[in-house]
Amino acid sequence: MSAVIVREASLEDLPELLEFEQKLIEAERPFDPTIRQPPVKYYDLKALLLDEHVGVYVAEYDGRLVSSGYGMARKARSYLDHEEYAYLGFMYTLPEYRGKGINQRILRALQDWAK
């Protein structure tokens, strides 16, 4: 899928990212019966998009968002040999685009962001 573009998300992507969040919750619900019934939110996506310590990335194919992920800079525990690390989350890919290496490209973008 060479026509896939991976880029940093923007506020204009918020409506689609909110849909991804609900699809992610729906996909996880069978594995965690403690997730409340809708409406449920995992993230404050607008705040994440505006946070300088967070990188939210999306993959776009033919003008449509098909995948997402974020990296969040966090302080490491005092006993570790590094001061910060990147926590990764919000990994979601539309079902029809799975198995095509798209999330791997999001992960690479997040690795670059974390450096």
C-alpha positions as a Python dict, from the first residue, in 0.01 Angstrom:
ca = {
    (1, 'M'): (0, 0, 0),
    (2, 'S'): (251, 256, -116),
    (3, 'A'): (-19, 523, -155),
    (4, 'V'): (-64, 532, 222),
    (5, 'I'): (49, 861, 376),
    (6, 'V'): (151, 869, 742),
    (7, 'R'): (139, 1213, 898),
    (8, 'E'): (90, 1394, 1224),
    (9, 'A'): (-279, 1432, 1303),
    (10, 'S'): (-446, 1772, 1324),
    (11, 'L'): (-760, 1912, 1482),
    (12, 'E'): (-932, 1869, 1145),
    (13, 'D'): (-895, 1493, 1195),
    (14, 'L'): (-1080, 1500, 1528),
    (15, 'P'): (-1420, 1375, 1402),
    (16, 'E'): (-1262, 1066, 1244),
    (17, 'L'): (-1037, 1008, 1544),
    (18, 'L'): (-1341, 1014, 1771),
    (19, 'E'): (-1495, 745, 1549),
    (20, 'F'): (-1175, 539, 1575),
    (21, 'E'): (-1191, 570, 1954),
    (22, 'Q'): (-1542, 423, 1959),
    (23, 'K'): (-1440, 142, 1721),
    (24, 'L'): (-1140, 66, 1941),
    (25, 'I'): (-1361, 47, 2251),
    (26, 'E'): (-1605, -175, 2063),
    (27, 'A'): (-1320, -408, 1963),
    (28, 'E'): (-1187, -430, 2320),
    (29, 'R'): (-1524, -475, 2494),
    (30, 'P'): (-1541, -857, 2437),
    (31, 'F'): (-1206, -893, 2616),
    (32, 'D'): (-1297, -669, 2911),
    (33, 'P'): (-1650, -704, 3046),
    (34, 'T'): (-1585, -420, 3291),
    (35, 'I'): (-1597, -155, 3017),
    (36, 'R'): (-1916, 43, 3068),
    (37, 'Q'): (-2183, 64, 2804),
    (38, 'P'): (-2180, 366, 2572),
    (39, 'P'): (-2108, 646, 2587),
    (40, 'V'): (-1750, 572, 2690),
    (41, 'K'): (-1434, 772, 2622),
    (42, 'Y'): (-1078, 650, 2664),
    (43, 'Y'): (-901, 970, 2566),
    (44, 'D'): (-935, 1345, 2554),
    (45, 'L'): (-832, 1346, 2190),
    (46, 'K'): (-848, 1723, 2145),
    (47, 'A'): (-613, 1770, 2441),
    (48, 'L'): (-377, 1504, 2304),
    (49, 'L'): (-365, 1678, 1967),
    (50, 'L'): (-274, 2006, 2136),
    (51, 'D'): (-21, 1862, 2383),
    (52, 'E'): (343, 1927, 2289),
    (53, 'H'): (445, 1607, 2473),
    (54, 'V'): (220, 1388, 2260),
    (55, 'G'): (252, 1289, 1896),
    (56, 'V'): (-69, 1167, 1735),
    (57, 'Y'): (-18, 1007, 1394),
    (58, 'V'): (-260, 887, 1131),
    (59, 'A'): (-236, 691, 809),
    (60, 'E'): (-436, 818, 516),
    (61, 'Y'): (-532, 626, 203),
    (62, 'D'): (-717, 795, -84),
    (63, 'G'): (-802, 1089, 142),
    (64, 'R'): (-951, 867, 413),
    (65, 'L'): (-802, 805, 757),
    (66, 'V'): (-742, 433, 799),
    (67, 'S'): (-518, 404, 1106),
    (68, 'S'): (-403, 592, 1415),
    (69, 'G'): (-163, 584, 1707),
    (70, 'Y'): (-8, 815, 1959),
    (71, 'G'): (313, 846, 2155),
    (72, 'M'): (324, 1023, 2488),
    (73, 'A'): (648, 1134, 2653),
    (74, 'R'): (655, 1011, 3013),
    (75, 'K'): (906, 1035, 3295),
    (76, 'A'): (1081, 708, 3365),
    (77, 'R'): (1103, 562, 3713),
    (78, 'S'): (1401, 689, 3911),
    (79, 'Y'): (1577, 350, 3919),
    (80, 'L'): (1592, 318, 3539),
    (81, 'D'): (1890, 422, 3325),
    (82, 'H'): (1686, 665, 3115),
    (83, 'E'): (1488, 974, 3210),
    (84, 'E'): (1196, 948, 2968),
    (85, 'Y'): (1019, 697, 2751),
    (86, 'A'): (739, 704, 2497),
    (87, 'Y'): (413, 536, 2594),
    (88, 'L'): (226, 419, 2284),
    (89, 'G'): (-150, 396, 2258),
    (90, 'F'): (-461, 451, 2046),
    (91, 'M'): (-341, 193, 1796),
    (92, 'Y'): (-633, 137, 1564),
    (93, 'T'): (-660, 33, 1200),
    (94, 'L'): (-985, -8, 1010),
    (95, 'P'): (-1050, -382, 964),
    (96, 'E'): (-1029, -377, 585),
    (97, 'Y'): (-678, -224, 603),
    (98, 'R'): (-530, -464, 859),
    (99, 'G'): (-246, -696, 764),
    (100, 'K'): (-99, -449, 516),
    (101, 'G'): (180, -305, 733),
    (102, 'I'): (5, 26, 794),
    (103, 'N'): (32, 16, 1173),
    (104, 'Q'): (399, -69, 1135),
    (105, 'R'): (442, 258, 947),
    (106, 'I'): (261, 444, 1227),
    (107, 'L'): (498, 279, 1476),
    (108, 'R'): (801, 392, 1273),
    (109, 'A'): (668, 749, 1269),
    (110, 'L'): (618, 734, 1645),
    (111, 'Q'): (972, 599, 1693),
    (112, 'D'): (1106, 894, 1494),
    (113, 'W'): (889, 1133, 1697),
    (114, 'A'): (1019, 986, 2023),
    (115, 'K'): (1385, 1042, 1934),
}
